[in-house]
Amino acid sequence: MEKDKIIKIDSSMRYMFPFAGYPICVLRTGFQLNDNELNFIKNLEYKNNEFHKITESTNILQLNELQRLKDFIENSLDDYVSNVLEINNKFNLTHSWATIQNEKQFHQGHTHCSQLISSVYYAEAEKPEITFKIPKSKLQEGYYFSYDIKNNNIYNSSGYTVTLKKGDIIFFPGQLHHETPINNKKERIIVGSGFFIEGNIGQKIELDDLNIKILNDR
């Protein structure tokens, strides 16, 4: 398969949603899977649960058929780390999977353990949404009152929903609780990815230095 040129991301493609201070970012680059790539994802081995189908493999981006998608996701991650988080640390891909939601299915609330950064790429979807939730709003952290809210916003709400488009990729901290509403549209296919920090961290003089190495032999 001929390898497409990686999309160069500029600021007009970034949409920030700093809910509760978390660095949630959507990149709207227009990147789309071709028919072969989409059909390959559909024909992977899946296991079923009451909410959706999820791939048996948690390393689907290591497959040659999805190299173009892997390149896009890693390029998007580099932009998120460099231009949103604005740090120089390296992050490495640790997990990747796909889920399929049919009509009336949804993704239950969860977090991603062992992932500092998580991403979701919307391979096939019609007006998908993702909802982030925290136990208390930022306004309630100081004084835990039930405020008379005029309009819900990132300060006074314990939940925030982002509406996306096919081809979007969203990045957020893996610790952040998230879920999707019931899918009332056509088949929804996403590719999820998880990342962890790698390399030298901290300084010896501060007694906080570490060297982290990610093993990709799972």
Tab-separated table of C-alpha atoms in Angstrom:
chain	number	residue	atom	x	y	z
A	1	MET	CA	0.000	0.000	0.000
A	2	GLU	CA	1.366	3.414	-0.902
A	3	LYS	CA	2.037	5.498	2.178
A	4	ASP	CA	0.229	8.840	2.220
A	5	LYS	CA	2.056	11.971	3.282
A	6	ILE	CA	1.524	12.765	6.971
A	7	ILE	CA	-0.833	15.692	7.499
A	8	LYS	CA	0.800	18.815	8.886
A	9	ILE	CA	-1.294	20.066	11.794
A	10	ASP	CA	-1.799	23.758	12.414
A	11	SER	CA	-3.611	25.663	15.163
A	12	SER	CA	-6.841	25.953	13.157
A	13	MET	CA	-7.247	22.173	13.430
A	14	ARG	CA	-7.031	22.142	17.256
A	15	TYR	CA	-10.103	22.504	19.447
A	16	MET	CA	-9.438	22.781	23.176
A	17	PHE	CA	-11.912	21.740	25.882
A	18	PRO	CA	-10.230	22.451	29.258
A	19	PHE	CA	-12.981	20.822	31.316
A	20	ALA	CA	-11.996	20.915	35.025
A	21	GLY	CA	-8.506	21.936	33.919
A	22	TYR	CA	-7.886	18.696	31.994
A	23	PRO	CA	-6.099	19.102	28.627
A	24	ILE	CA	-8.779	17.682	26.329
A	25	CYS	CA	-8.024	18.377	22.677
A	26	VAL	CA	-9.705	17.469	19.383
A	27	LEU	CA	-7.674	17.492	16.159
A	28	ARG	CA	-9.861	17.944	13.106
A	29	THR	CA	-7.483	17.202	10.233
A	30	GLY	CA	-9.831	15.550	7.763
A	31	PHE	CA	-7.850	12.304	7.870
A	32	GLN	CA	-9.996	9.400	6.618
A	33	LEU	CA	-9.426	5.681	6.324
A	34	ASN	CA	-9.703	4.197	2.865
A	35	ASP	CA	-12.084	1.303	2.141
A	36	ASN	CA	-9.388	-1.353	2.540
A	37	GLU	CA	-8.327	-0.044	5.944
A	38	LEU	CA	-11.889	0.285	7.199
A	39	ASN	CA	-12.841	-3.195	6.023
A	40	PHE	CA	-9.685	-4.599	7.612
A	41	ILE	CA	-10.726	-3.128	10.979
A	42	LYS	CA	-14.264	-4.476	10.589
A	43	ASN	CA	-12.914	-7.974	9.914
A	44	LEU	CA	-10.614	-8.178	12.930
A	45	GLU	CA	-11.467	-10.686	15.666
A	46	TYR	CA	-13.855	-9.164	18.202
A	47	LYS	CA	-15.347	-10.194	21.500
A	48	ASN	CA	-18.868	-9.141	22.397
A	49	ASN	CA	-20.240	-7.665	25.584
A	50	GLU	CA	-23.608	-6.134	26.358
A	51	PHE	CA	-22.393	-2.675	25.342
A	52	HIS	CA	-20.308	-3.100	22.160
A	53	LYS	CA	-17.773	-5.243	20.321
A	54	ILE	CA	-14.056	-4.812	21.116
A	55	THR	CA	-11.047	-6.337	19.389
A	56	GLU	CA	-9.380	-9.373	20.904
A	57	SER	CA	-6.020	-7.735	20.221
A	58	THR	CA	-4.827	-4.706	22.180
A	59	ASN	CA	-2.073	-3.994	19.651
A	60	ILE	CA	-3.909	-3.532	16.369
A	61	LEU	CA	-1.754	-0.596	15.253
A	62	GLN	CA	1.238	-2.956	15.044
A	63	LEU	CA	-0.414	-4.607	12.035
A	64	ASN	CA	1.063	-3.648	8.659
A	65	GLU	CA	-2.372	-2.987	7.183
A	66	LEU	CA	-2.883	-0.124	9.663
A	67	GLN	CA	0.547	1.502	9.327
A	68	ARG	CA	-0.905	4.669	7.761
A	69	LEU	CA	-3.355	5.060	10.657
A	70	LYS	CA	-0.576	4.432	13.195
A	71	ASP	CA	1.567	7.130	11.576
A	72	PHE	CA	-1.343	9.579	11.714
A	73	ILE	CA	-2.100	8.857	15.384
A	74	GLU	CA	1.544	9.144	16.441
A	75	ASN	CA	1.962	12.363	14.450
A	76	SER	CA	-1.171	13.731	16.147
A	77	LEU	CA	0.172	12.674	19.555
A	78	ASP	CA	3.421	14.566	18.906
A	79	ASP	CA	1.400	17.689	18.123
A	80	TYR	CA	-0.679	17.288	21.298
A	81	VAL	CA	2.406	16.834	23.506
A	82	SER	CA	4.390	19.636	21.882
A	83	ASN	CA	1.715	22.258	21.218
A	84	VAL	CA	-0.974	21.573	23.844
A	85	LEU	CA	0.907	20.125	26.827
A	86	GLU	CA	4.048	22.032	25.718
A	87	ILE	CA	6.495	19.558	27.220
A	88	ASN	CA	9.553	17.863	25.705
A	89	ASN	CA	9.017	14.370	27.132
A	90	LYS	CA	8.607	11.397	24.825
A	91	PHE	CA	5.463	9.257	24.930
A	92	ASN	CA	5.256	5.784	23.460
A	93	LEU	CA	2.286	3.814	22.129
A	94	THR	CA	1.407	1.012	24.573
A	95	HIS	CA	-2.108	-0.158	23.604
A	96	SER	CA	-4.389	0.081	20.578
A	97	TRP	CA	-7.791	-1.463	19.922
A	98	ALA	CA	-11.035	-0.945	18.020
A	99	THR	CA	-14.663	-1.028	19.120
A	100	ILE	CA	-17.856	-1.264	17.117
A	101	GLN	CA	-21.143	0.063	18.445
A	102	ASN	CA	-24.343	-0.779	16.643
A	103	GLU	CA	-27.690	0.935	17.149
A	104	LYS	CA	-28.772	1.162	20.832
A	105	GLN	CA	-25.280	0.262	22.036
A	106	PHE	CA	-22.930	2.524	24.006
A	107	HIS	CA	-19.606	2.573	25.825
A	108	GLN	CA	-20.035	2.395	29.580
A	109	GLY	CA	-18.207	4.800	31.902
A	110	HIS	CA	-14.555	3.895	32.522
A	111	THR	CA	-10.991	5.137	32.889
A	112	HIS	CA	-7.760	3.852	31.344
A	113	CYS	CA	-5.318	2.529	33.918
A	114	SER	CA	-1.615	2.531	32.948
A	115	GLN	CA	-2.208	5.187	30.282
A	116	LEU	CA	-1.004	8.735	30.880
A	117	ILE	CA	-2.548	9.846	27.584
A	118	SER	CA	-5.475	8.249	25.755
A	119	SER	CA	-6.867	8.940	22.306
A	120	VAL	CA	-9.933	8.001	20.291
A	121	TYR	CA	-10.013	8.165	16.489
A	122	TYR	CA	-13.485	8.137	14.904
A	123	ALA	CA	-13.101	5.870	11.890
A	124	GLU	CA	-16.837	5.593	11.109
A	125	ALA	CA	-19.394	7.671	12.963
A	126	GLU	CA	-22.293	10.067	12.577
A	127	LYS	CA	-22.214	12.922	15.119
A	128	PRO	CA	-20.485	10.887	17.849
A	129	GLU	CA	-20.207	12.241	21.375
A	130	ILE	CA	-17.953	11.542	24.347
A	131	THR	CA	-18.821	12.626	27.897
A	132	PHE	CA	-16.229	13.290	30.588
A	133	LYS	CA	-17.193	13.162	34.259
A	134	ILE	CA	-15.631	14.120	37.604
A	135	PRO	CA	-17.048	13.574	41.133
A	136	LYS	CA	-17.445	17.304	41.829
A	137	SER	CA	-17.292	20.388	39.642
A	138	LYS	CA	-14.340	22.754	40.023
A	139	LEU	CA	-16.720	25.205	41.676
A	140	GLN	CA	-17.607	22.574	44.287
A	141	GLU	CA	-14.023	21.662	45.183
A	142	GLY	CA	-13.688	24.580	47.607
A	143	TYR	CA	-17.220	24.481	49.024
A	144	TYR	CA	-19.393	21.494	48.192
A	145	PHE	CA	-22.677	23.301	47.572
A	146	SER	CA	-25.504	22.558	45.153
A	147	TYR	CA	-25.342	25.771	43.177
A	148	ASP	CA	-28.264	27.251	41.240
A	149	ILE	CA	-26.719	26.876	37.780
A	150	LYS	CA	-27.847	29.245	35.057
A	151	ASN	CA	-25.823	27.658	32.227
A	152	ASN	CA	-23.630	24.576	32.472
A	153	ASN	CA	-19.972	25.245	31.748
A	154	ILE	CA	-16.501	23.840	32.461
A	155	TYR	CA	-16.428	25.430	35.931
A	156	ASN	CA	-19.834	24.592	37.393
A	157	SER	CA	-20.485	21.136	35.888
A	158	SER	CA	-19.336	17.653	36.879
A	159	GLY	CA	-19.875	16.410	33.333
A	160	TYR	CA	-18.972	17.739	29.891
A	161	THR	CA	-19.913	16.354	26.469
A	162	VAL	CA	-17.851	16.897	23.318
A	163	THR	CA	-19.524	16.441	19.927
A	164	LEU	CA	-17.223	15.138	17.212
A	165	LYS	CA	-17.110	14.208	13.542
A	166	LYS	CA	-15.941	11.248	11.491
A	167	GLY	CA	-12.178	11.556	11.094
A	168	ASP	CA	-11.637	13.472	14.359
A	169	ILE	CA	-9.129	12.331	16.950
A	170	ILE	CA	-9.436	13.371	20.601
A	171	PHE	CA	-6.704	13.278	23.257
A	172	PHE	CA	-7.208	13.349	27.030
A	173	PRO	CA	-5.565	12.051	30.241
A	174	GLY	CA	-6.248	8.336	30.704
A	175	GLN	CA	-7.328	8.878	34.320
A	176	LEU	CA	-10.309	10.981	33.238
A	177	HIS	CA	-13.627	9.132	33.492
A	178	HIS	CA	-15.423	9.010	30.122
A	179	GLU	CA	-18.355	7.327	28.403
A	180	THR	CA	-20.519	7.556	25.303
A	181	PRO	CA	-24.280	8.005	25.023
A	182	ILE	CA	-26.489	5.433	23.321
A	183	ASN	CA	-25.759	5.198	19.622
A	184	ASN	CA	-28.920	6.064	17.709
A	185	LYS	CA	-27.093	6.490	14.415
A	186	LYS	CA	-25.423	4.086	12.009
A	187	GLU	CA	-22.568	1.783	12.994
A	188	ARG	CA	-19.893	3.584	15.039
A	189	ILE	CA	-16.282	2.412	14.743
A	190	ILE	CA	-13.463	3.886	16.812
A	191	VAL	CA	-9.782	3.137	17.253
A	192	GLY	CA	-8.501	3.753	20.766
A	193	SER	CA	-4.862	4.197	21.728
A	194	GLY	CA	-2.945	4.507	24.993
A	195	PHE	CA	0.433	6.116	25.605
A	196	PHE	CA	2.960	6.203	28.446
A	197	ILE	CA	5.988	8.371	29.111
A	198	GLU	CA	9.434	7.038	28.175
A	199	GLY	CA	13.051	8.105	28.669
A	200	ASN	CA	14.819	10.262	31.222
A	201	ILE	CA	12.598	12.172	33.645
A	202	GLY	CA	13.589	14.620	36.352
A	203	GLN	CA	17.057	15.533	37.604
A	204	LYS	CA	19.520	13.791	39.913
A	205	ILE	CA	20.119	17.016	41.832
A	206	GLU	CA	16.388	17.113	42.708
A	207	LEU	CA	16.342	13.394	43.623
A	208	ASP	CA	13.438	12.859	41.203
A	209	ASP	CA	15.279	11.345	38.238
A	210	LEU	CA	13.943	8.222	36.562
A	211	ASN	CA	14.594	6.352	33.345
A	212	ILE	CA	11.496	4.635	31.964
A	213	LYS	CA	11.651	2.091	29.172
A	214	ILE	CA	8.540	0.769	27.415
A	215	LEU	CA	8.774	-2.877	26.327
A	216	ASN	CA	6.808	-3.537	23.145
A	217	ASP	CA	7.045	-7.323	23.203
A	218	ARG	CA	3.546	-8.061	24.465
